[in-house]
Tab-separated table of C-alpha atoms and ligand atoms in Angstrom:
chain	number	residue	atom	x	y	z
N	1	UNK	CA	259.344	82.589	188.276
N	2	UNK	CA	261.459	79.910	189.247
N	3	UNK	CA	260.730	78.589	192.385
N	4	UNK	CA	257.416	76.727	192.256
N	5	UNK	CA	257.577	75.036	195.746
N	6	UNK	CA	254.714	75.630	198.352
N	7	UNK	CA	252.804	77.707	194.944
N	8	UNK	CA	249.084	76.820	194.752
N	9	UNK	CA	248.128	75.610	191.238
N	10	UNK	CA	244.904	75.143	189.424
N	11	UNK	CA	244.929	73.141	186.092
N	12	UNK	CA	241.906	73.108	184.616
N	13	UNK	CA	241.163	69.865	182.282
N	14	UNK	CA	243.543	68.356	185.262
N	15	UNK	CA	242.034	64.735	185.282
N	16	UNK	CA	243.544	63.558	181.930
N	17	UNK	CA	246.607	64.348	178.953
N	18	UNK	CA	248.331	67.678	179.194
N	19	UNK	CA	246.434	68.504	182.511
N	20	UNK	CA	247.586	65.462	184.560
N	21	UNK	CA	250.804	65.705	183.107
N	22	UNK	CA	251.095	69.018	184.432
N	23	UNK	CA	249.876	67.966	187.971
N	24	UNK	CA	252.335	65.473	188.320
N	25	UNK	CA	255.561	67.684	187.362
N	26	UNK	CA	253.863	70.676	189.973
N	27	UNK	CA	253.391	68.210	192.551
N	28	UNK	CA	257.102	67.018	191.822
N	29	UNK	CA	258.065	70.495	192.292
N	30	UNK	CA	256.613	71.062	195.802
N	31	UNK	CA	253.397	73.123	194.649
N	32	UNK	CA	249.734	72.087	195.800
N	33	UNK	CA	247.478	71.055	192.863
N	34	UNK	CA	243.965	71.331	192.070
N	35	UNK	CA	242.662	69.146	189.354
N	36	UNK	CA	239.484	70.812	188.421
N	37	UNK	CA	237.734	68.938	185.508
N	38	UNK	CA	234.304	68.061	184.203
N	39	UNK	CA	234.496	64.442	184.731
N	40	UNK	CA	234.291	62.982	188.157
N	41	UNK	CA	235.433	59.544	187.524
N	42	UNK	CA	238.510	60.916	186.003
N	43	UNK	CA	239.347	63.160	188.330
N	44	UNK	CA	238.491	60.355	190.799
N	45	UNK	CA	240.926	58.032	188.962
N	46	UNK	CA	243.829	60.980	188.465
N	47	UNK	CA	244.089	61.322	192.756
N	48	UNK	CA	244.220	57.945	192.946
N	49	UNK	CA	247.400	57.244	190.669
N	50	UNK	CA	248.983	60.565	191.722
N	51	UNK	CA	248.513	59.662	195.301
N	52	UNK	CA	249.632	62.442	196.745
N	53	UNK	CA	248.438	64.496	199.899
N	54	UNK	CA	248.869	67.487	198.266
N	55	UNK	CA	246.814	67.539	195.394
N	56	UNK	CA	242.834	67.759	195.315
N	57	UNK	CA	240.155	67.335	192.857
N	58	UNK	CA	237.123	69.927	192.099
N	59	UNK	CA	234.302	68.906	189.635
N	60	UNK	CA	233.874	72.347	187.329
N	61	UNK	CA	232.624	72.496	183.941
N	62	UNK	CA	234.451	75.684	182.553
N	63	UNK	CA	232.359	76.890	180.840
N	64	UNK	CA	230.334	77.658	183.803
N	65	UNK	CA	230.871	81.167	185.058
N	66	UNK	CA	228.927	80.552	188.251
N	67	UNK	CA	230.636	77.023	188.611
N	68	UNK	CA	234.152	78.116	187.924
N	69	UNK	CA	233.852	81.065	191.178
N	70	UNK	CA	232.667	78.587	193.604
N	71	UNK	CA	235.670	76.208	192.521
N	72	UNK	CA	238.162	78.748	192.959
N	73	UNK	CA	236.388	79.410	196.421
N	74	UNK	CA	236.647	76.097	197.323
N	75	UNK	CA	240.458	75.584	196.634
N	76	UNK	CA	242.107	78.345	198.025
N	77	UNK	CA	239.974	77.503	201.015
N	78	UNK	CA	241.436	73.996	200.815
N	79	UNK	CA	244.987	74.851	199.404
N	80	UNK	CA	245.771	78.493	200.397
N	81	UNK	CA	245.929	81.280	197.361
N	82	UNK	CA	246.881	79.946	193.669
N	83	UNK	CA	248.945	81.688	191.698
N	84	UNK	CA	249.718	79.200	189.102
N	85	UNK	CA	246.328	78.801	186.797
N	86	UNK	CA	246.599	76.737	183.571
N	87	UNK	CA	243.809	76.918	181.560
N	88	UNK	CA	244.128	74.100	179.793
N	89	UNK	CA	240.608	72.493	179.314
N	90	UNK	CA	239.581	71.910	175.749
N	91	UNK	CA	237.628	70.065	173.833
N	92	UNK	CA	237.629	68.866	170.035
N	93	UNK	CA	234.830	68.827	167.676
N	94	UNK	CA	236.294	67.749	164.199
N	95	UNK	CA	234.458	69.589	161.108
N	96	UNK	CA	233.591	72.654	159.304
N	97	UNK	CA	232.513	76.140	159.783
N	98	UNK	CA	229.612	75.336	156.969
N	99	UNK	CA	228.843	71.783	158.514
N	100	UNK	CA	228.284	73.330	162.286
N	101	UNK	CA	225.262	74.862	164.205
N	102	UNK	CA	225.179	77.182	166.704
N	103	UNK	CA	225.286	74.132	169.105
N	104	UNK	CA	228.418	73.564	167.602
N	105	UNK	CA	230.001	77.201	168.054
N	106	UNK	CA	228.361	77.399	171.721
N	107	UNK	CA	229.815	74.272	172.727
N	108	UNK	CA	233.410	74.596	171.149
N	109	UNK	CA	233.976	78.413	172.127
N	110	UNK	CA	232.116	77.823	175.305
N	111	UNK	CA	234.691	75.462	176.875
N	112	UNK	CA	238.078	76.312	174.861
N	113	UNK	CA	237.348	80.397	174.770
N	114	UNK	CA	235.672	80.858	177.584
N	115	UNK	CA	236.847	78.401	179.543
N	116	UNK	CA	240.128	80.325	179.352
N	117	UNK	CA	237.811	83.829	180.171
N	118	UNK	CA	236.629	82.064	182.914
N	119	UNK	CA	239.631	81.202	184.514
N	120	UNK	CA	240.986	84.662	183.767
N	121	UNK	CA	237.715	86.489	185.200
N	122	UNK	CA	237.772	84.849	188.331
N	123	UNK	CA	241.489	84.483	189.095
N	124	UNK	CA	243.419	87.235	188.129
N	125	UNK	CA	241.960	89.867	190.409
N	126	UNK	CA	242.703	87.674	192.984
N	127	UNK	CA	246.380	87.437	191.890
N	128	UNK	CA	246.590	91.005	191.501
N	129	UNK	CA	244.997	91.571	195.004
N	130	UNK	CA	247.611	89.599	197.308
N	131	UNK	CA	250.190	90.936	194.909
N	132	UNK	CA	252.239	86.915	194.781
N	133	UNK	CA	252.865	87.309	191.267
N	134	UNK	CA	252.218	84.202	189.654
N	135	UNK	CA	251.818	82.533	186.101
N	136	UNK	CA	248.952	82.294	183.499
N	137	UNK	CA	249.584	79.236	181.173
N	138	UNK	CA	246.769	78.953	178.814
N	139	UNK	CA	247.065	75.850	176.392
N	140	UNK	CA	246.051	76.932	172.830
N	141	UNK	CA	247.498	74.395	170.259
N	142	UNK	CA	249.326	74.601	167.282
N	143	UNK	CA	246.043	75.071	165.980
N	144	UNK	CA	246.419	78.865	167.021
N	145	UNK	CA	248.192	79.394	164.275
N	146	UNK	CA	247.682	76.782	161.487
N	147	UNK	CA	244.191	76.053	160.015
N	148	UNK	CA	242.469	73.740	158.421
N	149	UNK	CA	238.980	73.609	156.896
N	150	UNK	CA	238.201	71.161	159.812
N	151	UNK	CA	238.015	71.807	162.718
N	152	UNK	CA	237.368	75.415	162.311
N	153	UNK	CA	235.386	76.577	165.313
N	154	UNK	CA	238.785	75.164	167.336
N	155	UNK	CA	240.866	76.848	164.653
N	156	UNK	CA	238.589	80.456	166.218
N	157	UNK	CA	238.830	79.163	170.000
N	158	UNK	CA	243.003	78.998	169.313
N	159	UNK	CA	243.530	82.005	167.653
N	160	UNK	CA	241.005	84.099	169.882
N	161	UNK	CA	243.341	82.426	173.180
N	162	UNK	CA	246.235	83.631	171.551
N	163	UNK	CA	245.482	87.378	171.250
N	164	UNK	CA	243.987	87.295	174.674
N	165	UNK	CA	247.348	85.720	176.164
N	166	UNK	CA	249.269	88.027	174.540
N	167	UNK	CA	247.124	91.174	175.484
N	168	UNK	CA	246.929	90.015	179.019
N	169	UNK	CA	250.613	89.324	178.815
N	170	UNK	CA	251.539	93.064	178.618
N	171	UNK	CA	248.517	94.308	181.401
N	172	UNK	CA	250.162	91.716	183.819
N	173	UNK	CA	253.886	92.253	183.990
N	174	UNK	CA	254.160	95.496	185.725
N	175	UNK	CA	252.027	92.524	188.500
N	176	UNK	CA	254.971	90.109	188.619
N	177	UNK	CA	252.302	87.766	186.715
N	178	UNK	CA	253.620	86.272	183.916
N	179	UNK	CA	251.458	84.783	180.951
N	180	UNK	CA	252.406	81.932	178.430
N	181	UNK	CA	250.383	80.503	175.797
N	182	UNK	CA	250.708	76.842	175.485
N	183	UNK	CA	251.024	75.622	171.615
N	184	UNK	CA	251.426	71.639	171.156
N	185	UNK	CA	251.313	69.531	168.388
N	186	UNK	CA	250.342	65.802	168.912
N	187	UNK	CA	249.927	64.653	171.973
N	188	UNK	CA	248.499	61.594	173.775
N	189	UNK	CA	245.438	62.454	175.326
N	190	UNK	CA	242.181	61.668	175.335
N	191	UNK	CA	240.742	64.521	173.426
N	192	UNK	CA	239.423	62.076	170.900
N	193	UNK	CA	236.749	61.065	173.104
N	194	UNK	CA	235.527	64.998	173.728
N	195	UNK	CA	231.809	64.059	172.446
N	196	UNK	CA	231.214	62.144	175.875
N	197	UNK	CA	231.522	65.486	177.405
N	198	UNK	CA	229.203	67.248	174.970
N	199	UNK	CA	226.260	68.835	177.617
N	200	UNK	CA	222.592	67.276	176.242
N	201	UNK	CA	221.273	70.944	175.892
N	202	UNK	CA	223.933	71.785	173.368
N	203	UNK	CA	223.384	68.404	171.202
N	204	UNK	CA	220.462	68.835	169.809
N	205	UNK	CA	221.738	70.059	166.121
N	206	UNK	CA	224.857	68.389	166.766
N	207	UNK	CA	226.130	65.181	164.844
N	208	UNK	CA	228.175	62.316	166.879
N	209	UNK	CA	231.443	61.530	165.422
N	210	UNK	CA	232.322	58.575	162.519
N	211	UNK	CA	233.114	55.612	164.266
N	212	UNK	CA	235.307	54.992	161.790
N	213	UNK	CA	236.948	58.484	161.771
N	214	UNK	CA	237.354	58.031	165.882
N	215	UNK	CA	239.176	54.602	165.443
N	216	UNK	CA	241.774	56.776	163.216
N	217	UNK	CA	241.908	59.928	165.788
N	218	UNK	CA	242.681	57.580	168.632
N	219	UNK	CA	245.254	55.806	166.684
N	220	UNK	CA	246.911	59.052	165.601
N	221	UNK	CA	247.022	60.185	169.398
N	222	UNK	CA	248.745	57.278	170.739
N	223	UNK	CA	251.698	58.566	168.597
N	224	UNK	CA	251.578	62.279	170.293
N	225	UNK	CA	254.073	63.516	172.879
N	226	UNK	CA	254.162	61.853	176.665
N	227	UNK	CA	251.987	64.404	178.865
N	228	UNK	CA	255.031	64.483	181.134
N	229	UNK	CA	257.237	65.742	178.372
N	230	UNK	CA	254.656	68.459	177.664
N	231	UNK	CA	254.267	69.395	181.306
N	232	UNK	CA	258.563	69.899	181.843
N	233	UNK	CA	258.520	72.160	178.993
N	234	UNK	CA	255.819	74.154	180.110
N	235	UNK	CA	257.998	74.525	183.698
N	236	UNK	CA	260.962	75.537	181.889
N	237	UNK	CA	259.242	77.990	179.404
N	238	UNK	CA	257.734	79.403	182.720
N	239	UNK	CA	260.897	79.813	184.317
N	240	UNK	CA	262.251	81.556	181.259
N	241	UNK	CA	258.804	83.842	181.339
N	242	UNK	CA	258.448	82.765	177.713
N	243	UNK	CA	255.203	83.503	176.121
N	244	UNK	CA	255.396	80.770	173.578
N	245	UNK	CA	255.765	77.946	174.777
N	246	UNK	CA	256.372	75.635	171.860
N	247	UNK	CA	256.102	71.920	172.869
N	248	UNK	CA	257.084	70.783	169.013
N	249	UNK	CA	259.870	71.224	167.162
N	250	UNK	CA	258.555	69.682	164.272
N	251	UNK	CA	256.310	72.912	163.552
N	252	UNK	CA	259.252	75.551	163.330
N	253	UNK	CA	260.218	75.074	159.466
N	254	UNK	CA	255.791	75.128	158.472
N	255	UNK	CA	255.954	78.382	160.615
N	256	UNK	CA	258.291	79.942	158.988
N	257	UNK	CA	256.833	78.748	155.604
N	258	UNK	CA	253.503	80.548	156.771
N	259	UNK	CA	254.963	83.364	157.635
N	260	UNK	CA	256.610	83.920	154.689
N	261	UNK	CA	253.522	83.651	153.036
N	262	UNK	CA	251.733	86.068	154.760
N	263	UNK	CA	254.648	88.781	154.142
N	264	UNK	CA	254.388	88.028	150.304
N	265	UNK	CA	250.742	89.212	150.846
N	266	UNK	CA	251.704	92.683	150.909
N	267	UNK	CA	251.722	94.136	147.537
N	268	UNK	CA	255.294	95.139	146.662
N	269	UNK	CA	256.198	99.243	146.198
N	270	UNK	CA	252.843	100.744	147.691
N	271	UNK	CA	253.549	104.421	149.446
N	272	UNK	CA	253.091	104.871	153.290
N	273	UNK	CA	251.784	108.287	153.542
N	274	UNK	CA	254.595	110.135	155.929
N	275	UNK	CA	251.611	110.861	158.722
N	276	UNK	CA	250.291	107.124	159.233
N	277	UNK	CA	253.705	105.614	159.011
N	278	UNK	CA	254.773	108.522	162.301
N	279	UNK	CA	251.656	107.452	164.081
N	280	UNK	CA	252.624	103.629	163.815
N	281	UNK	CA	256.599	104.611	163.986
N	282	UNK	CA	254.986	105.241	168.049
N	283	UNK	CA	252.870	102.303	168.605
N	284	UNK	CA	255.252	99.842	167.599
N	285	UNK	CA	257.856	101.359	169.604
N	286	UNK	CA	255.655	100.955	172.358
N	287	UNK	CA	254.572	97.655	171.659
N	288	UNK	CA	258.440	96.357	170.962
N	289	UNK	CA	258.818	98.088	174.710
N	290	UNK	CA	255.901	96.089	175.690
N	291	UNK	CA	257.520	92.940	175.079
N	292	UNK	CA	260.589	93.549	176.292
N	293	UNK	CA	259.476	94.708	179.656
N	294	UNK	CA	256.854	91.525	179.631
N	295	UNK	CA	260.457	89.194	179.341
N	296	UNK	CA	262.123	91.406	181.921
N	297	UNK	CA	264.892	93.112	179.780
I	301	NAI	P1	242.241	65.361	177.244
I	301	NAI	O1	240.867	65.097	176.716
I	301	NAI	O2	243.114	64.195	177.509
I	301	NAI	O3	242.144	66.277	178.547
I	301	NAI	C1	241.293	67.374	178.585
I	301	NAI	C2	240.514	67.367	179.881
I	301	NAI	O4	239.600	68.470	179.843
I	301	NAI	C3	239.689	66.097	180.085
I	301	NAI	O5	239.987	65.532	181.342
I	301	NAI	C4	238.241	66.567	180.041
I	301	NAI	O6	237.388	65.850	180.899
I	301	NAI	C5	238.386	68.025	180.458
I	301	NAI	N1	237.267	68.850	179.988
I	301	NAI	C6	236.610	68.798	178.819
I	301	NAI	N2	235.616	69.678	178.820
I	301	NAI	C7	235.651	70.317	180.022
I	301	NAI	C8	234.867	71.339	180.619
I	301	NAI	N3	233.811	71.895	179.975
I	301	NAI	N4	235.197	71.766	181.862
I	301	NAI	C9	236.238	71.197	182.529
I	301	NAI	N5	236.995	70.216	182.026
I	301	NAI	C10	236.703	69.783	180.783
I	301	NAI	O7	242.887	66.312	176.159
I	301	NAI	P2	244.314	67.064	176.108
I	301	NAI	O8	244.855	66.781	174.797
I	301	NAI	O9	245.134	66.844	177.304
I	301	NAI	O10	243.781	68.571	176.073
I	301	NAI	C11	244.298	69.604	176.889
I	301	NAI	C12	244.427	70.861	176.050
I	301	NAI	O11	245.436	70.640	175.071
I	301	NAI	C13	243.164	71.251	175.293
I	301	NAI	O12	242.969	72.647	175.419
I	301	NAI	C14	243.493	70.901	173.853
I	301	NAI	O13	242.816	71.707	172.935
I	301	NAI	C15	244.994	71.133	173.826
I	301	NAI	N6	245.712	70.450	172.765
I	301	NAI	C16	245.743	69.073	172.675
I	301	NAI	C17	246.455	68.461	171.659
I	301	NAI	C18	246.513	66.968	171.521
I	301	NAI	O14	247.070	66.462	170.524
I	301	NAI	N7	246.007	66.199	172.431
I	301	NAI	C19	247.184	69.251	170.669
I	301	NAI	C20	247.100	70.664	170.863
I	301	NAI	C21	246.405	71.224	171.881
């Protein structure tokens, strides 16, 4: 795609960080925004310093299957058809696997997994229907692809985005819809402050945050990337119909450490029996087709 003006876009997490960084470079562009986002007086506070006629705020925890259809309802009856959805909502919940509950897991993969299911679910039939094309940006992290101990249920969220992108990459191109995955390292946000959004029912075996620990996480965002600077590099990878879109260059050389790595897993000299290795000699043709045809070549 590269003409965004007069598109209808929904960013969801669109009152703060990437979100509203993303609102402001669509609105820029001549596109319609919805900010959809679980927190009214941020999404109160994001129309009033974009101040623009063209954007509109929808209160929708993700989350919410129920909720997320009667947003969608609600916008294109306001705005006219989207066919620029960013799933971008996410939340952070900084510990480990063997520290969390199943308040934990429900709450983490229920707003960054699917959140993103969601948004998929209720959009993309609608995309495919008017036959617009369109673009799927769905903001994973660098956290997709590196992980720590902590936070692991986001470390499962990320990666489990990443395969569905991917897949729903190839089952949308023949559409004209292209799909990116979003992967950013620092940024300036407010995703620090993610237990003020934690819903009462899923807090019973949770534990609130070190204040001491989320003194350090908001000093450690205010050196992330600008918002804006995320948002024009998400335009441009979806101009280029990239699938990665890789906000920072500072993770290329650890990437390509780790991926090294996992190649050296393979234990050296081992014989590929002549029948498997034809039957994969096919799919990965077919895949390597796959992802040519998704860029267009
Ligand atoms: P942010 O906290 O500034 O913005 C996220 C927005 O999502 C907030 O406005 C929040 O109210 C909203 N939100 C939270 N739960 C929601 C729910 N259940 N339903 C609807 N809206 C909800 O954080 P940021 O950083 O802009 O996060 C955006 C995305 O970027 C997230 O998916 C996050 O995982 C990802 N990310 C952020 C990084 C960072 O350093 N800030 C790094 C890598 C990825």
């Amino acid at each position: 795609m590269k003409d965004f003006a007069g598109r209808v876009a929904f960013i969801t997490g669109g009152a703060n960080g990437i979100g509203l960084g993303l609102a402001r470079a669509l609105l820029a562009e001549g596109c319609k925004v919805a900010i959809a986002d679980i927190r009214q007086d941020s999404i109160d506070e994001a129309l009033k310093t974009l101040d623009n006629h063209n954007v509109i705020g929808v209160k929708l925890d993700v989350a919410s299957r129920e909720e997320f259809a009667k947003a969608a309802d609600e916008v294109e009856e306001k705005l006219g058809p989207v066919t620029l959805l960013f799933n971008n909502a996410g939340i952070n919940l900084f510990q480990t696997i063997d520290e969390s509950s199943y308040d934990d897991w429900d709450w983490v993969l229920g707003v960054n997994l699917n959140g993103v299911i969601n948004g998929v679910q209720t959009f993309v039939p609608r995309m495919k229907e008017r036959g617009l094309g369109g673009h799927v940006v769905n903001t994973a992290s660098m956290a997709a692809f590196l992980c720590g101990p902590a936070p692991g249920i986001y470390n499962t969220a990320k990666f489990a985005v990443r395969g569905l992108s991917e897949s729903l990459r190839y089952s949308l191109a023949p559409q004209g819809i292209g799909v990116s995955l979003l992967c950013p390292g620092l940024v300036k946000s407010y995703i620090h402050a993610s237990d003020s959004v934690r819903p009462a029912s899923l807090s019973k075996d949770g534990k609130p945050m070190e204040e001491e620990f989320r003194k350090q996480l908001v000093e450690v965002h205010k050196l992330g990337m600008e918002p804006d600077e995320v948002a024009s590099k998400v335009l441009d990878g979806i101009r280029a119909n990239r699938f990665y879109i890789f906000s920072h260059p500072e993770f290329k050389d650890e990437l390509r450490e780790l991926f090294d790595e996992i190649l050296e897993e393979f234990v050296e000299g081992e014989e590929i029996p002549p029948h498997r290795a034809e039957v994969e000699k096919g799919r990965r043709a077919k895949y390597k087709e796959a992802r040519m045809a998704a860029r267009g070549e």
